[in-house]
mmCIF file of C-alpha atoms in Angstrom:
data_model
loop_
_atom_site.group_PDB
_atom_site.id
_atom_site.type_symbol
_atom_site.label_atom_id
_atom_site.label_comp_id
_atom_site.label_asym_id
_atom_site.label_seq_id
_atom_site.Cartn_x
_atom_site.Cartn_y
_atom_site.Cartn_z
ATOM 1 C CA MET C 1 0.000 0.000 0.000
ATOM 2 C CA ALA C 2 1.062 3.587 -0.511
ATOM 3 C CA TRP C 3 1.206 4.363 3.232
ATOM 4 C CA GLN C 4 3.957 1.760 3.617
ATOM 5 C CA HIS C 5 6.199 3.799 1.360
ATOM 6 C CA LEU C 6 5.601 6.853 3.515
ATOM 7 C CA LEU C 7 7.293 5.266 6.521
ATOM 8 C CA LEU C 8 10.690 6.712 5.724
ATOM 9 C CA VAL C 9 11.698 8.049 9.092
ATOM 10 C CA SER C 10 14.180 10.796 9.762
ATOM 11 C CA ALA C 11 17.020 9.716 12.042
ATOM 12 C CA ALA C 12 16.809 13.041 13.864
ATOM 13 C CA VAL C 13 14.239 12.991 16.634
ATOM 14 C CA LEU C 14 13.136 16.362 18.008
ATOM 15 C CA GLY C 15 11.949 16.867 21.577
ATOM 16 C CA VAL C 16 8.698 18.617 22.443
ATOM 17 C CA SER C 17 7.026 19.712 25.616
ATOM 18 C CA GLU C 18 3.391 18.848 26.185
ATOM 19 C CA SER C 19 2.418 22.506 25.822
ATOM 20 C CA GLU C 20 3.805 22.612 22.245
ATOM 21 C CA LEU C 21 1.407 20.018 20.883
ATOM 22 C CA ARG C 22 -1.144 21.545 18.556
ATOM 23 C CA GLY C 23 -4.773 20.704 18.011
ATOM 24 C CA PRO C 24 -5.915 17.099 18.206
ATOM 25 C CA ASN C 25 -2.495 15.673 19.127
ATOM 26 C CA SER C 26 -2.779 17.477 22.466
ATOM 27 C CA GLN C 27 -5.065 14.554 23.412
ATOM 28 C CA LEU C 28 -1.850 12.484 23.580
ATOM 29 C CA ALA C 29 0.121 14.942 25.716
ATOM 30 C CA TRP C 30 0.215 12.356 28.519
ATOM 31 C CA MET C 31 2.130 9.999 26.210
ATOM 32 C CA VAL C 32 4.690 12.421 24.817
ATOM 33 C CA GLY C 33 8.218 11.950 26.077
ATOM 34 C CA LYS C 34 10.914 9.366 26.557
ATOM 35 C CA TRP C 35 10.010 6.210 28.449
ATOM 36 C CA ARG C 36 12.196 3.289 29.535
ATOM 37 C CA SER C 37 11.883 -0.092 31.185
ATOM 38 C CA GLU C 38 15.037 -1.946 32.137
ATOM 39 C CA PHE C 39 13.448 -5.296 32.964
ATOM 40 C CA SER C 40 9.663 -5.053 33.461
ATOM 41 C CA GLY C 41 8.767 -6.218 29.941
ATOM 42 C CA LYS C 42 7.390 -9.747 29.644
ATOM 43 C CA ILE C 43 6.978 -11.828 26.476
ATOM 44 C CA PHE C 44 4.310 -14.533 26.411
ATOM 45 C CA TRP C 45 3.517 -16.822 23.492
ATOM 46 C CA PRO C 46 2.673 -20.533 23.175
ATOM 47 C CA THR C 47 5.597 -21.250 20.826
ATOM 48 C CA VAL C 48 8.346 -19.271 22.638
ATOM 49 C CA PRO C 49 9.650 -19.373 26.208
ATOM 50 C CA THR C 50 8.358 -16.624 28.496
ATOM 51 C CA MET C 51 11.132 -14.065 28.932
ATOM 52 C CA THR C 52 11.888 -10.646 30.342
ATOM 53 C CA PHE C 53 12.952 -7.701 28.207
ATOM 54 C CA GLY C 54 13.821 -4.029 28.416
ATOM 55 C CA GLU C 55 12.470 -1.389 26.072
ATOM 56 C CA GLU C 56 12.873 2.305 25.402
ATOM 57 C CA LEU C 57 9.968 4.174 23.817
ATOM 58 C CA HIS C 58 10.077 7.708 22.404
ATOM 59 C CA VAL C 59 6.917 9.611 21.457
ATOM 60 C CA LEU C 60 8.022 13.063 20.284
ATOM 61 C CA GLU C 61 6.820 15.789 17.947
ATOM 62 C CA ALA C 62 7.801 15.190 14.314
ATOM 63 C CA PRO C 63 8.863 18.062 12.085
ATOM 64 C CA SER C 64 5.871 19.299 10.078
ATOM 65 C CA ALA C 65 5.976 18.725 6.338
ATOM 66 C CA ARG C 66 4.962 21.756 4.300
ATOM 67 C CA SER C 67 2.694 19.573 2.166
ATOM 68 C CA ALA C 68 0.880 18.031 5.134
ATOM 69 C CA SER C 69 -1.924 19.678 7.037
ATOM 70 C CA LEU C 70 -1.439 17.260 9.950
ATOM 71 C CA GLN C 71 0.913 17.280 12.873
ATOM 72 C CA PHE C 72 2.521 13.888 13.514
ATOM 73 C CA LEU C 73 4.378 12.467 16.451
ATOM 74 C CA ASN C 74 7.506 10.364 15.911
ATOM 75 C CA PHE C 75 7.119 6.935 17.474
ATOM 76 C CA SER C 76 10.154 4.727 18.123
ATOM 77 C CA ALA C 77 10.809 1.698 20.286
ATOM 78 C CA ARG C 78 13.919 -0.399 20.879
ATOM 79 C CA ALA C 79 13.754 -3.676 22.819
ATOM 80 C CA TRP C 80 16.469 -5.962 24.209
ATOM 81 C CA SER C 81 16.782 -9.139 26.269
ATOM 82 C CA HIS C 82 17.054 -8.375 29.973
ATOM 83 C CA SER C 83 19.344 -11.309 30.679
ATOM 84 C CA THR C 84 21.666 -11.310 27.638
ATOM 85 C CA LYS C 85 21.227 -7.680 26.448
ATOM 86 C CA ASP C 86 20.733 -9.091 22.917
ATOM 87 C CA HIS C 87 18.832 -6.739 20.644
ATOM 88 C CA PHE C 88 15.217 -7.886 19.975
ATOM 89 C CA HIS C 89 13.726 -5.356 17.593
ATOM 90 C CA ASP C 90 13.268 -1.727 16.601
ATOM 91 C CA GLU C 91 10.026 -0.074 15.593
ATOM 92 C CA TRP C 92 9.770 3.341 13.912
ATOM 93 C CA GLY C 93 6.709 5.248 12.816
ATOM 94 C CA PHE C 94 4.275 8.097 13.129
ATOM 95 C CA LEU C 95 1.247 8.713 15.334
ATOM 96 C CA THR C 96 -1.495 11.313 14.847
ATOM 97 C CA VAL C 97 -5.005 12.096 16.102
ATOM 98 C CA GLU C 98 -8.071 13.591 14.427
ATOM 99 C CA HIS C 99 -10.306 16.168 16.169
ATOM 100 C CA ASN C 100 -12.871 13.445 16.993
ATOM 101 C CA GLY C 101 -10.242 11.365 18.866
ATOM 102 C CA ASN C 102 -9.522 8.824 16.114
ATOM 103 C CA ALA C 103 -5.834 7.928 16.313
ATOM 104 C CA THR C 104 -3.604 6.362 13.660
ATOM 105 C CA LEU C 105 -0.220 4.717 14.215
ATOM 106 C CA MET C 106 1.900 3.609 11.253
ATOM 107 C CA THR C 107 5.051 1.617 12.020
ATOM 108 C CA ALA C 108 7.900 -0.179 10.280
ATOM 109 C CA GLY C 109 10.104 -2.619 12.152
ATOM 110 C CA ASN C 110 13.435 -4.291 11.621
ATOM 111 C CA ASN C 111 11.557 -7.597 11.854
ATOM 112 C CA GLY C 112 10.154 -7.135 8.327
ATOM 113 C CA PHE C 113 6.691 -5.865 9.337
ATOM 114 C CA THR C 114 4.825 -2.632 8.713
ATOM 115 C CA THR C 115 1.571 -1.928 10.530
ATOM 116 C CA TYR C 116 -1.317 0.476 10.146
ATOM 117 C CA GLU C 117 -3.274 0.689 13.427
ATOM 118 C CA VAL C 118 -6.310 2.777 14.362
ATOM 119 C CA GLY C 119 -8.253 3.475 17.543
ATOM 120 C CA MET C 120 -9.762 6.034 19.866
ATOM 121 C CA VAL C 121 -7.981 8.228 22.384
ATOM 122 C CA GLU C 122 -9.510 8.161 25.856
ATOM 123 C CA PRO C 123 -8.277 10.054 28.914
ATOM 124 C CA ASN C 124 -4.918 8.434 29.791
ATOM 125 C CA LYS C 125 -5.563 5.482 27.481
ATOM 126 C CA LEU C 126 -5.071 4.649 23.807
ATOM 127 C CA VAL C 127 -6.286 1.371 22.279
ATOM 128 C CA LEU C 128 -5.250 0.636 18.688
ATOM 129 C CA VAL C 129 -6.273 -2.292 16.477
ATOM 130 C CA LEU C 130 -4.652 -3.531 13.310
ATOM 131 C CA LYS C 131 -6.165 -2.258 10.065
ATOM 132 C CA ASP C 132 -3.459 -3.532 7.718
ATOM 133 C CA ILE C 133 -0.096 -5.253 7.888
ATOM 134 C CA GLY C 134 2.704 -5.635 5.403
ATOM 135 C CA ARG C 135 5.666 -7.970 5.581
ATOM 136 C CA ILE C 136 8.696 -8.810 3.526
ATOM 137 C CA SER C 137 8.228 -12.014 1.545
ATOM 138 C CA PHE C 138 11.053 -13.920 3.241
ATOM 139 C CA SER C 139 10.180 -13.181 6.886
ATOM 140 C CA ARG C 140 10.343 -16.327 9.029
ATOM 141 C CA ASP C 141 7.703 -15.317 11.610
ATOM 142 C CA LEU C 142 4.182 -16.704 11.594
ATOM 143 C CA PRO C 143 1.788 -14.391 9.779
ATOM 144 C CA VAL C 144 0.177 -11.947 12.212
ATOM 145 C CA GLU C 145 -3.537 -11.796 11.458
ATOM 146 C CA ASP C 146 -4.712 -9.356 14.116
ATOM 147 C CA LEU C 147 -3.203 -7.118 16.753
ATOM 148 C CA ARG C 148 -4.372 -4.852 19.572
ATOM 149 C CA ARG C 149 -1.985 -2.384 21.225
ATOM 150 C CA THR C 150 -3.010 -0.606 24.445
ATOM 151 C CA PHE C 151 -1.220 2.258 26.196
ATOM 152 C CA ILE C 152 -2.326 3.201 29.723
ATOM 153 C CA LYS C 153 -0.954 6.088 31.766
ATOM 154 C CA HIS C 154 -0.858 4.999 35.407
ATOM 155 C CA ASP C 155 0.422 8.331 36.727
ATOM 156 C CA ASP C 156 2.925 11.027 35.746
ATOM 157 C CA LYS C 157 5.816 8.580 36.154
ATOM 158 C CA TYR C 158 4.509 5.265 34.748
ATOM 159 C CA MET C 159 2.917 4.133 31.480
ATOM 160 C CA GLU C 160 2.061 0.585 30.402
ATOM 161 C CA GLN C 161 1.884 -0.983 26.944
ATOM 162 C CA VAL C 162 0.105 -4.292 26.293
ATOM 163 C CA LEU C 163 0.349 -5.983 22.901
ATOM 164 C CA GLU C 164 -2.149 -8.732 22.084
ATOM 165 C CA MET C 165 -2.246 -10.577 18.781
ATOM 166 C CA ARG C 166 -3.425 -13.507 16.743
ATOM 167 C CA THR C 167 -1.231 -15.390 14.264
ATOM 168 C CA ALA C 168 -2.065 -18.062 11.705
ATOM 169 C CA THR C 169 -1.885 -20.695 14.482
ATOM 170 C CA HIS C 170 -2.627 -19.021 17.866
ATOM 171 C CA PRO C 171 -5.385 -18.438 18.982
ATOM 172 C CA LYS C 172 -8.212 -19.508 16.704
ATOM 173 C CA ASN C 173 -10.354 -16.495 17.767
ATOM 174 C CA GLY C 174 -9.704 -13.283 19.673
ATOM 175 C CA TYR C 175 -6.296 -12.288 20.978
ATOM 176 C CA LEU C 176 -3.524 -13.696 23.149
ATOM 177 C CA GLU C 177 -1.349 -11.376 25.198
ATOM 178 C CA HIS C 178 2.110 -11.255 23.623
ATOM 179 C CA THR C 179 3.947 -8.539 25.554
ATOM 180 C CA ARG C 180 3.397 -6.310 28.566
ATOM 181 C CA VAL C 181 5.800 -3.598 29.670
ATOM 182 C CA ILE C 182 5.649 -0.834 32.273
ATOM 183 C CA TYR C 183 7.793 2.193 31.442
ATOM 184 C CA THR C 184 9.187 4.916 33.667
ATOM 185 C CA ARG C 185 9.222 8.438 32.239
ATOM 186 C CA LYS C 186 12.777 9.651 31.641
ATOM 187 C CA ASN C 187 13.562 13.167 32.821
ATOM 188 C CA GLU C 188 15.787 14.531 30.046
#
């Protein structure tokens, strides 16, 4: 799809304070910033051993394109094994919100996947569901058929992300929890 080609992400990430967000994206002010978890991330899946991971998440204002009438937020995540420090994956993308609270997240990962997720912003909560997914033809992972990503702000210091999904083999209906991580806001 055309949106997949638009996921070219600038390596420069600009910081923003919550007061600088304009219009609809101000609904995500609680999410904006740099977040990190050293070891609170947990991976669950029937075909892989349960393990602990660390992750750093950045949600920051993206430079505005002259041709776009929307403000976007840069979205990036980097995960690693807690025990071995081996790199798990990176995810880069853009997040934006419409006036009515509809949110869109578009991501590309170094695991061969691109996602297009949509949902509604609620106070201190964002739930996104998969609308479309792309993958490179030679990826070895099971095809992801559905996904739900939930962000919950617990307080000014902590935010949680829960990722639930369904692949070609697990489960037959609904979602299974795949990852859960609680971040601490970084003061930088």
